[in-house]
Amino acid sequence: MERYCVDRYVTMDRRRLLKGLGGSALLTTGAASLAACASGPLRFDRHVFGLGIASGEPAPDGVVLWTKVTAPPSLDRHAIPLRWEVAHDEFMIKTVQSGEALARPELGHAVHVELNGLDPDRVYFYRFYAGGEASMVGRTKTAPLENARVDHLRFAVCGCQRRDAGFYTAYVHMADEDLDFVYHSGDYIYESLWQRAKDWLRIQLGVSHEWPDDGVRTLNYFRQRYALYKSDPLLQAAHAAAPFITIWDDHEIDNNWAADADQFDGPAELFLLRRAAAFQAYYEMMPLRRRSMPNGPMMQAYRRFAWGDLADVSVLDTRQYRSNQPCGDGKKSREQCPESLAAGRTMLGAKQEAWLTDGLGRSRRRWNVLAQQVMMMQHDRSSKDDVIAYHMDKWDGAVDARKRLLGFVHDHGVPNLVTLTGDVHENWAGDLKLDFDDPNSPTVGHEFVATSISSGGDGGDQRKGTAAVLAQNPHMKFFNDQRGYLLCDVTPERWTTHFRVVDHVTNPGAAIRTRRSLVIESGRSGLVEA
């Protein structure tokens, strides 16, 4: 009987193994790092790759490959060996790299293989093997060289995928879009699960749960919640079709959390324990590089991607370092919450804000993209003329932070700023103004807000009072309340955002259509019809 343990890997040709694995964070190279090993041959009594595969973090020379082995209870404490392959073709004949890795119990048997040595701006295919089973074949793509001439970028923006609110129909359409990458803006899972939601899961998906009604708080429960979401075949299809760039919002941890405060401002030390468990599970379940591996309740999540000479994409973390929501959160007027105007309030924290403005000031690329979570545009959410309601969880709750950022963009002549946002389960598009209270103030950028994949249920084209809300926010140009995603086509001259929507998610099989397409012309302010 073959014994799968650390000695089997140490005795291989070390140089060949390291080159093939591309520095995988999960490679075991010393016996002291593994507490136990599994006896084989390995044969599982369940689907080995039941949570799918994924790739992410595209760079000019490589990507991260991800999977999670769904190990039987008898192997819960063991490291499980697997193999991976990368090829030029979807039939996996023209193999360019292959190697071995360990799915470790310390990371819930998740695997993150960091590839390097690949060609820039090229499509590759990959798969995994373990327990006598092969995974599905995934498609990924490397980024262009940082200074390469790039004439076209095509990517999707999505988020807010509450599993118990509807089917992930939009994802199967997204998988057919031939994308360079997908930006997921957060709310990959939801930490709460109500009885109504449990009933929907049981009836529609045949899934039963006995999980805590007061929200997920421990690592084991966070892992189970991700497993529920990751088991969806339509989500798996989207992950297998393109590399993902991901960031959390609030529901991966707790609704409207801010720094060390939960939504009810409970004891910080208890919330930080919950945050540590949530960050651990998030890292395990996303195709992230090992530099993002959490250290207790801290995790490096903001980072930057370059797409040749065409675009800089700064992924922001608007949760971990922000000021707590003022005035107890919720919707408030400025008179009700003058604290929202206080100097020094932050959404990013001083270090991240300095990193962002330094990058924007240095950028020489055509488009400067902020991939973030909560709406940056000022948004009076009331449809009544005599009522003003700004949501304190958004950038409206930290007006000084927004003024600092947009003032920097204006003063330093940062070109073609585009903010990509999620969170609100609605499609929006509008202008980022230097002074939102003055319609004649300079426009320093534009914002596209992606609706949800399923959160909020079916929705509809418009809501009662939509026209009044748009009239009270003249910088906002478009609204829609259906489910779907953004499809962005970017060239040196034009940025086109297509609002791709489905008519329903509470029943499967909805068709996809483009509700509207809006264009930014390079060097000009204002949104125009495609």
Coordinates of C-alpha atoms in Angstrom, one line a residue:
M1 CA 0.0 0.0 0.0
E2 CA 1.4 3.4 -1.0
R3 CA 1.8 5.8 1.8
Y4 CA 1.1 9.5 0.9
C5 CA 3.1 11.6 3.3
V6 CA 5.7 14.3 3.3
D7 CA 8.7 12.0 2.6
R8 CA 7.2 11.3 -0.9
Y9 CA 7.6 15.0 -1.8
V10 CA 10.9 15.6 -0.2
T11 CA 12.6 12.8 -2.1
M12 CA 11.5 14.1 -5.5
D13 CA 13.9 16.2 -7.6
R14 CA 13.5 19.5 -5.6
R15 CA 14.4 21.9 -8.4
R16 CA 12.0 20.3 -10.9
L17 CA 9.2 20.2 -8.2
L18 CA 9.6 23.8 -7.2
K19 CA 9.7 25.0 -10.9
G20 CA 6.6 23.1 -11.7
L21 CA 4.7 24.3 -8.7
G22 CA 5.6 27.9 -9.2
G23 CA 6.1 28.5 -5.5
S24 CA 2.8 27.2 -4.3
A25 CA 1.9 28.3 -0.9
L26 CA 0.7 24.8 0.0
L27 CA 3.8 22.9 -1.1
T28 CA 5.2 20.9 1.8
T29 CA 9.0 20.8 1.6
G30 CA 9.8 19.6 5.1
A31 CA 8.5 16.9 7.3
A32 CA 8.1 19.2 10.3
S33 CA 5.4 21.1 8.6
L34 CA 3.0 18.2 8.4
A35 CA 1.4 16.7 11.4
A36 CA -0.2 13.7 9.7
C37 CA -0.3 12.0 6.3
A38 CA -2.8 9.8 4.6
S39 CA -2.5 6.2 3.6
G40 CA -3.6 5.2 0.1
P41 CA -4.4 4.6 -2.5
L42 CA -6.9 7.4 -2.0
R43 CA -10.5 6.8 -3.0
F44 CA -13.2 9.1 -1.7
D45 CA -16.8 8.3 -1.0
R46 CA -17.8 11.7 -2.3
H47 CA -17.0 14.0 -5.2
V48 CA -13.4 15.1 -4.7
F49 CA -13.9 18.5 -6.4
G50 CA -17.5 19.2 -5.4
L51 CA -16.7 22.9 -4.7
G52 CA -15.3 23.4 -8.2
I53 CA -12.1 25.0 -9.3
A54 CA -11.0 28.6 -9.9
S55 CA -8.2 30.9 -10.9
G56 CA -7.4 34.5 -10.0
E57 CA -4.9 37.3 -9.4
P58 CA -3.8 37.5 -13.1
A59 CA -0.2 38.7 -13.6
P60 CA 1.9 38.8 -16.8
D61 CA 3.7 35.6 -15.9
G62 CA 1.0 33.6 -14.1
V63 CA -2.2 33.3 -12.1
V64 CA -3.3 31.5 -8.9
L65 CA -5.1 28.1 -9.3
W66 CA -7.5 27.2 -6.6
T67 CA -9.5 24.2 -5.5
K68 CA -10.7 22.6 -2.3
V69 CA -10.7 18.9 -1.7
T70 CA -13.9 17.7 -0.1
A71 CA -12.2 15.1 2.1
P72 CA -14.2 12.3 3.9
P73 CA -14.2 12.5 7.7
S74 CA -11.5 9.8 7.9
L75 CA -9.1 12.2 6.2
D76 CA -10.1 15.4 8.0
R77 CA -6.8 15.6 9.9
H78 CA -4.6 14.5 7.0
A79 CA -2.8 16.4 4.2
I80 CA -4.1 15.1 0.8
P81 CA -1.8 15.1 -2.2
L82 CA -3.1 16.2 -5.6
R83 CA -1.7 17.0 -9.0
W84 CA -2.3 20.0 -11.3
E85 CA -1.8 20.6 -15.0
V86 CA -1.7 23.6 -17.2
A87 CA -2.1 23.4 -21.0
H88 CA -2.5 25.6 -24.1
D89 CA -5.6 23.7 -25.2
E90 CA -8.9 22.8 -23.5
F91 CA -8.3 19.1 -24.2
M92 CA -5.1 19.3 -22.0
I93 CA -2.9 17.8 -24.6
K94 CA -0.3 20.6 -25.0
T95 CA 0.8 20.6 -21.4
V96 CA 3.1 23.5 -20.4
Q97 CA 3.4 23.0 -16.6
S98 CA 2.4 20.4 -14.1
G99 CA 3.1 19.6 -10.5
E100 CA 2.0 18.4 -7.1
A101 CA 0.6 20.1 -4.1
L102 CA -0.9 19.2 -0.7
A103 CA -4.4 20.1 0.4
R104 CA -3.7 20.8 4.1
P105 CA -6.2 20.5 6.9
E106 CA -5.0 23.7 8.4
L107 CA -6.5 25.5 5.4
G108 CA -9.6 23.3 5.2
H109 CA -8.0 21.3 2.4
A110 CA -7.9 24.3 0.1
V111 CA -5.1 24.6 -2.4
H112 CA -3.6 27.8 -3.8
V113 CA -1.0 27.1 -6.6
E114 CA 0.8 30.3 -7.6
L115 CA 2.0 29.8 -11.2
N116 CA 4.8 31.7 -12.8
G117 CA 6.8 31.3 -16.0
L118 CA 3.7 31.6 -18.2
D119 CA 3.5 33.8 -21.3
P120 CA 1.8 37.2 -20.9
D121 CA -1.6 38.0 -22.3
R122 CA -2.4 34.4 -23.1
V123 CA -5.3 32.0 -22.4
Y124 CA -4.4 28.7 -20.6
F125 CA -6.4 25.7 -19.4
Y126 CA -5.9 23.8 -16.2
R127 CA -7.3 20.9 -14.0
F128 CA -6.6 19.0 -10.8
Y129 CA -6.3 15.3 -9.9
A130 CA -6.9 13.7 -6.5
G131 CA -8.4 10.5 -5.2
G132 CA -8.5 8.9 -8.6
E133 CA -10.7 11.8 -9.9
A134 CA -10.1 14.7 -12.3
S135 CA -11.6 18.1 -11.9
M136 CA -13.4 20.0 -14.6
V137 CA -11.1 21.9 -17.0
G138 CA -10.9 25.6 -16.3
R139 CA -9.9 28.5 -18.5
T140 CA -7.7 31.3 -17.3
K141 CA -5.7 34.2 -18.7
T142 CA -2.5 36.0 -17.9
A143 CA -2.3 39.8 -17.9
P144 CA -0.3 41.7 -20.6
L145 CA 3.1 43.0 -19.8
E146 CA 2.8 46.2 -17.8
N147 CA 4.0 48.5 -20.6
A148 CA 2.6 46.5 -23.5
R149 CA 0.3 48.2 -26.0
V150 CA -3.3 46.9 -25.2
D151 CA -6.2 47.8 -27.5
H152 CA -9.0 46.0 -25.7
L153 CA -10.0 44.8 -22.3
R154 CA -13.2 42.9 -21.6
F155 CA -14.3 42.0 -18.1
A156 CA -17.4 41.6 -15.9
V157 CA -18.4 43.1 -12.5
C158 CA -20.6 41.2 -10.1
G159 CA -21.4 40.6 -6.5
C160 CA -24.1 40.1 -3.8
Q161 CA -25.0 36.4 -4.5
R162 CA -27.3 35.4 -1.7
R163 CA -27.8 31.7 -2.3
D164 CA -31.2 31.6 -0.6
A165 CA -32.6 34.5 -2.6
G166 CA -32.6 33.0 -6.1
F167 CA -30.8 31.1 -8.8
Y168 CA -27.4 32.1 -10.0
T169 CA -28.7 32.3 -13.6
A170 CA -26.5 35.3 -14.5
Y171 CA -23.4 33.3 -13.9
V172 CA -24.1 30.8 -16.6
H173 CA -24.4 33.7 -19.1
M174 CA -21.3 35.4 -17.7
A175 CA -19.4 32.2 -18.5
D176 CA -20.1 32.7 -22.2
E177 CA -18.8 36.3 -22.4
D178 CA -15.1 35.5 -23.3
L179 CA -13.7 37.6 -20.5
D180 CA -10.2 38.6 -19.5
F181 CA -11.2 38.6 -15.9
V182 CA -14.1 39.0 -13.4
Y183 CA -14.2 41.6 -10.6
H184 CA -16.3 40.3 -7.7
S185 CA -17.1 43.3 -5.4
G186 CA -18.1 41.3 -2.4
D187 CA -21.0 39.7 -0.5
Y188 CA -19.8 36.3 -1.8
I189 CA -21.7 34.7 1.1
Y190 CA -24.2 36.0 3.6
E191 CA -23.6 35.4 7.3
S192 CA -27.3 35.2 8.2
L193 CA -29.8 32.6 7.3
W194 CA -33.5 33.0 8.2
Q195 CA -36.3 30.4 8.4
R196 CA -37.8 31.7 5.2
A197 CA -34.4 31.3 3.5
K198 CA -34.0 27.8 4.9
D199 CA -37.4 26.9 3.5
W200 CA -36.4 28.2 0.0
L201 CA -33.2 26.2 0.0
R202 CA -35.0 23.1 1.1
I203 CA -37.8 23.4 -1.5
Q204 CA -35.8 24.8 -4.5
L205 CA -32.4 23.1 -4.0
G206 CA -33.1 20.2 -1.7
V207 CA -30.7 21.5 0.9
S208 CA -31.3 21.3 4.6
H209 CA -29.4 23.3 7.2
E210 CA -29.2 23.4 11.0
W211 CA -27.0 26.5 11.2
P212 CA -27.2 29.3 13.8
D213 CA -29.9 31.9 13.1
D214 CA -27.9 34.7 14.7
G215 CA -25.2 34.6 12.1
V216 CA -22.1 32.7 11.3
R217 CA -19.4 33.2 13.9
T218 CA -16.9 30.3 13.9
L219 CA -14.5 29.0 11.3
N220 CA -16.3 25.7 11.0
Y221 CA -19.6 27.5 10.2
F222 CA -18.0 30.0 7.8
R223 CA -16.5 27.0 5.9
Q224 CA -19.9 25.4 5.7
R225 CA -21.5 28.5 4.5
Y226 CA -18.9 28.9 1.7
A227 CA -19.4 25.2 0.8
L228 CA -23.1 25.9 0.3
Y229 CA -22.4 28.7 -2.1
K230 CA -19.4 27.0 -3.8
S231 CA -21.4 23.9 -4.6
D232 CA -23.6 25.8 -7.0
P233 CA -22.8 24.6 -10.6
L234 CA -23.5 28.0 -12.2
L235 CA -21.1 29.7 -9.9
Q236 CA -18.6 27.0 -10.6
A237 CA -19.0 27.5 -14.4
A238 CA -18.2 31.2 -14.0
H239 CA -15.1 30.5 -12.0
A240 CA -14.0 27.9 -14.5
A241 CA -14.4 30.4 -17.4
A242 CA -12.1 33.3 -16.3
P243 CA -9.8 34.4 -13.5
F244 CA -11.5 36.3 -10.7
I245 CA -10.3 39.4 -8.8
T246 CA -12.1 39.4 -5.5
I247 CA -12.6 41.6 -2.4
W248 CA -15.0 41.3 0.5
D249 CA -17.7 43.7 1.5
D250 CA -19.7 43.2 4.7
H251 CA -21.6 40.0 4.6
E252 CA -18.5 37.8 4.4
I253 CA -18.1 38.9 8.1
D254 CA -21.1 40.8 9.5
N255 CA -23.6 43.2 8.1
N256 CA -22.2 46.8 7.9
W257 CA -19.1 46.0 9.9
A258 CA -16.5 48.7 10.3
A259 CA -12.9 48.1 11.4
D260 CA -13.3 46.4 14.9
A261 CA -17.0 47.1 15.3
D262 CA -19.8 44.8 14.4
Q263 CA -23.2 46.2 13.3
F264 CA -24.4 46.5 16.9
D265 CA -21.1 47.9 18.3
G266 CA -20.6 44.9 20.5
P267 CA -17.3 44.1 22.3
A268 CA -14.5 44.6 19.9
E269 CA -12.4 41.7 21.2
L270 CA -15.2 39.3 20.4
F271 CA -15.8 40.7 17.0
L272 CA -12.1 40.4 16.2
L273 CA -12.3 36.7 16.9
R274 CA -15.2 36.4 14.5
R275 CA -13.3 38.5 11.9
A276 CA -10.3 36.3 12.2
A277 CA -12.4 33.2 11.5
A278 CA -14.1 35.0 8.6
F279 CA -10.8 36.1 7.1
Q280 CA -9.4 32.6 7.4
A281 CA -12.4 31.1 5.5
Y282 CA -12.3 33.9 2.9
Y283 CA -8.6 33.2 2.1
E284 CA -9.3 29.5 2.0
M285 CA -12.1 29.8 -0.5
M286 CA -10.7 32.5 -2.9
P287 CA -8.0 32.2 -5.5
L288 CA -5.6 34.6 -3.6
R289 CA -1.9 34.8 -3.4
R290 CA -0.1 33.8 -0.2
R291 CA 0.7 37.5 0.5
S292 CA -3.0 37.8 1.4
M293 CA -3.0 35.0 3.9
P294 CA -4.5 36.5 7.1
N295 CA -2.7 37.0 10.3
G296 CA -5.5 36.6 12.9
P297 CA -8.0 39.4 12.4
M298 CA -5.7 41.2 9.9
M299 CA -5.5 40.5 6.2
Q300 CA -3.9 42.4 3.3
A301 CA -6.7 42.8 0.8
Y302 CA -6.1 46.0 -1.1
R303 CA -3.8 45.6 -4.1
R304 CA -3.3 46.8 -7.7
F305 CA -3.4 45.1 -11.1
A306 CA -2.1 46.6 -14.4
W307 CA -3.5 45.7 -17.7
G308 CA -0.7 46.7 -20.1
D309 CA -0.7 50.4 -20.9
L310 CA -4.6 50.5 -20.9
A311 CA -5.7 50.3 -17.3
D312 CA -4.6 50.4 -13.6
V313 CA -7.1 48.6 -11.4
S314 CA -6.8 49.5 -7.7
V315 CA -8.8 47.0 -5.5
L316 CA -9.9 48.8 -2.4
D317 CA -10.8 47.6 1.1
T318 CA -13.5 49.9 2.4
R319 CA -14.2 47.8 5.6
Q320 CA -11.1 46.9 7.5
Y321 CA -9.7 50.4 8.2
R322 CA -12.7 52.7 8.0
S323 CA -14.2 55.0 10.6
N324 CA -17.3 53.5 12.2
Q325 CA -20.5 54.6 10.7
P326 CA -21.6 57.9 12.2
C327 CA -24.8 58.5 14.2
G328 CA -25.6 54.8 14.6
D329 CA -25.6 54.0 10.9
G330 CA -28.8 54.1 8.7
K331 CA -30.2 56.9 6.6
K332 CA -29.7 60.4 7.9
S333 CA -29.7 64.0 6.7
R334 CA -26.7 66.2 7.3
E335 CA -28.6 68.1 10.0
Q336 CA -29.4 64.8 11.7
C337 CA -25.8 63.6 11.4
P338 CA -23.3 66.4 11.3
E339 CA -20.7 63.9 12.3
S340 CA -20.7 62.6 8.7
L341 CA -19.1 65.8 7.6
A342 CA -16.4 65.7 10.3
A343 CA -12.8 66.2 9.2
G344 CA -10.6 63.1 9.3
R345 CA -13.3 60.5 8.7
T346 CA -12.0 57.7 6.5
M347 CA -13.1 54.9 4.4
L348 CA -9.7 53.5 3.6
G349 CA -7.5 54.3 6.6
A350 CA -4.4 56.5 6.3
K351 CA -2.0 53.9 5.0
Q352 CA -4.3 52.6 2.2
E353 CA -5.4 56.1 1.3
A354 CA -1.7 57.1 0.8
W355 CA -1.1 54.0 -1.2
L356 CA -4.0 54.8 -3.4
T357 CA -3.2 58.4 -4.1
D358 CA 0.5 57.5 -4.7
G359 CA -0.6 55.0 -7.3
L360 CA -3.0 57.4 -8.9
G361 CA -0.4 60.1 -9.0
R362 CA 2.1 57.9 -10.7
S363 CA -0.2 56.2 -13.1
R364 CA 0.4 56.8 -16.8
R365 CA -2.2 54.4 -18.0
R366 CA -5.2 55.5 -20.0
W367 CA -7.9 54.4 -17.5
N368 CA -7.7 54.5 -13.7
V369 CA -10.1 52.1 -12.1
L370 CA -11.1 51.9 -8.4
A371 CA -12.6 48.4 -7.8
Q372 CA -14.4 48.9 -4.4
Q373 CA -17.6 48.0 -2.5
V374 CA -19.9 50.9 -1.5
M375 CA -21.3 53.7 -3.5
M376 CA -19.0 56.7 -3.8
M377 CA -21.5 59.1 -5.5
Q378 CA -23.6 61.2 -3.2
H379 CA -27.0 59.6 -3.0
D380 CA -30.1 61.2 -1.5
R381 CA -32.2 58.1 -1.2
S382 CA -35.5 59.8 -0.4
S383 CA -38.1 60.4 -3.1
K384 CA -39.7 63.3 -1.1
D385 CA -38.7 66.8 -1.8
D386 CA -38.7 67.8 1.9
V387 CA -36.8 64.8 3.1
I388 CA -33.1 64.1 2.7
A389 CA -31.6 60.7 3.4
Y390 CA -27.9 59.7 3.0
H391 CA -26.8 56.3 4.0
M392 CA -24.1 56.4 6.6
D393 CA -22.6 53.0 5.5
K394 CA -21.6 54.5 2.1
W395 CA -19.1 57.2 1.3
D396 CA -21.9 59.6 2.3
G397 CA -21.0 58.7 5.9
A398 CA -17.4 59.9 5.4
V399 CA -17.8 63.0 3.2
D400 CA -14.3 64.4 4.1
A401 CA -12.7 61.1 2.8
R402 CA -14.5 61.5 -0.5
K403 CA -13.5 65.1 -0.8
R404 CA -9.9 64.3 -0.2
L405 CA -9.9 61.6 -2.8
L406 CA -11.8 63.3 -5.5
G407 CA -9.9 66.6 -4.8
F408 CA -6.6 64.7 -5.3
V409 CA -7.9 63.3 -8.6
H410 CA -8.9 66.8 -9.8
D411 CA -5.8 68.7 -8.5
H412 CA -3.4 66.1 -10.0
G413 CA -5.1 65.7 -13.3
V414 CA -5.7 61.9 -12.9
P415 CA -7.3 60.9 -16.2
N416 CA -10.3 58.8 -16.8
L417 CA -11.2 57.8 -13.2
V418 CA -13.8 55.0 -13.1
T419 CA -15.2 53.5 -9.9
L420 CA -16.8 50.0 -9.9
T421 CA -19.1 49.3 -7.1
G422 CA -21.6 46.8 -5.7
D423 CA -23.4 46.4 -2.4
V424 CA -26.9 47.9 -3.1
H425 CA -28.4 45.2 -5.3
E426 CA -29.2 47.8 -8.0
N427 CA -27.7 49.1 -11.2
W428 CA -26.6 52.8 -11.1
A429 CA -24.4 55.0 -13.3
G430 CA -23.4 58.6 -12.7
D431 CA -20.8 61.3 -12.4
L432 CA -18.3 61.8 -9.6
K433 CA -18.4 65.5 -8.8
L434 CA -15.8 67.6 -7.0
D435 CA -18.8 69.2 -5.2
F436 CA -22.0 67.1 -5.4
D437 CA -24.1 70.0 -4.1
D438 CA -23.1 72.1 -7.1
P439 CA -24.4 70.7 -10.4
N440 CA -21.9 72.9 -12.2
S441 CA -18.9 71.5 -10.3
P442 CA -16.3 69.7 -12.3
T443 CA -16.8 66.0 -13.0
V444 CA -13.7 64.2 -12.0
G445 CA -14.7 60.6 -12.8
H446 CA -17.6 58.2 -13.3
E447 CA -19.2 55.4 -11.3
F448 CA -20.8 52.2 -12.4
V449 CA -22.7 50.2 -9.7
A450 CA -23.4 46.6 -10.4
T451 CA -26.6 45.0 -9.3
S452 CA -26.7 41.7 -7.5
I453 CA -26.5 38.2 -8.9
S454 CA -29.5 37.1 -6.7
S455 CA -29.8 39.2 -3.6
G456 CA -33.1 41.0 -3.4
G457 CA -35.0 38.4 -5.5
D458 CA -36.4 39.2 -9.0
G459 CA -36.6 42.9 -8.7
G460 CA -37.9 45.0 -11.6
D461 CA -36.9 47.6 -14.1
Q462 CA -37.8 50.6 -12.0
R463 CA -39.1 51.3 -8.5
K464 CA -41.8 53.6 -7.3
G465 CA -40.2 57.0 -6.8
T466 CA -37.2 56.3 -9.1
A467 CA -37.9 59.4 -11.2
A468 CA -37.9 61.6 -8.1
V469 CA -34.7 60.1 -6.8
L470 CA -32.9 60.7 -10.1
A471 CA -34.2 64.3 -10.2
Q472 CA -32.8 65.0 -6.7
N473 CA -29.5 63.5 -7.7
P474 CA -28.7 65.1 -11.1
H475 CA -25.3 63.5 -11.2
M476 CA -27.0 60.1 -11.4
K477 CA -27.9 59.1 -14.9
F478 CA -29.3 55.6 -14.8
F479 CA -31.1 53.2 -12.5
N480 CA -32.3 49.6 -12.8
D481 CA -33.4 47.1 -10.2
Q482 CA -33.0 43.8 -12.0
R483 CA -30.4 41.1 -11.3
G484 CA -27.3 40.5 -13.4
Y485 CA -23.8 42.0 -13.9
L486 CA -21.8 44.6 -15.7
L487 CA -19.9 43.8 -18.9
C488 CA -17.2 46.3 -19.6
D489 CA -15.5 46.7 -23.0
V490 CA -12.5 49.1 -22.7
T491 CA -10.3 50.5 -25.5
P492 CA -7.9 53.4 -25.4
E493 CA -10.6 55.7 -26.8
R494 CA -13.8 54.4 -25.1
W495 CA -15.1 52.7 -22.0
T496 CA -18.5 51.0 -22.6
T497 CA -20.5 49.4 -19.8
H498 CA -23.3 47.1 -20.7
F499 CA -25.9 46.5 -18.0
R500 CA -26.7 42.8 -18.5
V501 CA -29.9 41.7 -16.7
V502 CA -32.2 38.7 -16.3
D503 CA -35.9 39.1 -15.7
H504 CA -36.2 36.6 -12.8
V505 CA -34.0 34.6 -10.4
T506 CA -36.7 32.9 -8.3
N507 CA -37.2 30.4 -11.1
P508 CA -34.3 29.0 -13.2
G509 CA -33.5 29.5 -16.8
A510 CA -34.0 33.3 -17.5
A511 CA -32.4 34.7 -20.6
I512 CA -29.9 37.5 -20.5
R513 CA -30.3 40.8 -22.2
T514 CA -28.6 44.2 -22.3
R515 CA -30.8 46.7 -20.5
R516 CA -28.6 49.7 -21.4
S517 CA -25.1 50.5 -22.6
L518 CA -23.3 53.7 -21.5
V519 CA -20.0 55.1 -22.8
I520 CA -17.2 57.3 -21.4
E521 CA -15.1 58.9 -24.1
S522 CA -11.4 59.1 -23.0
G523 CA -10.5 62.6 -21.9
R524 CA -14.1 63.7 -21.7
S525 CA -16.6 63.9 -18.8
G526 CA -20.1 62.7 -19.0
L527 CA -21.9 59.5 -19.9
V528 CA -23.3 59.0 -23.4
E529 CA -25.4 56.3 -25.1
A530 CA -23.4 53.6 -26.8

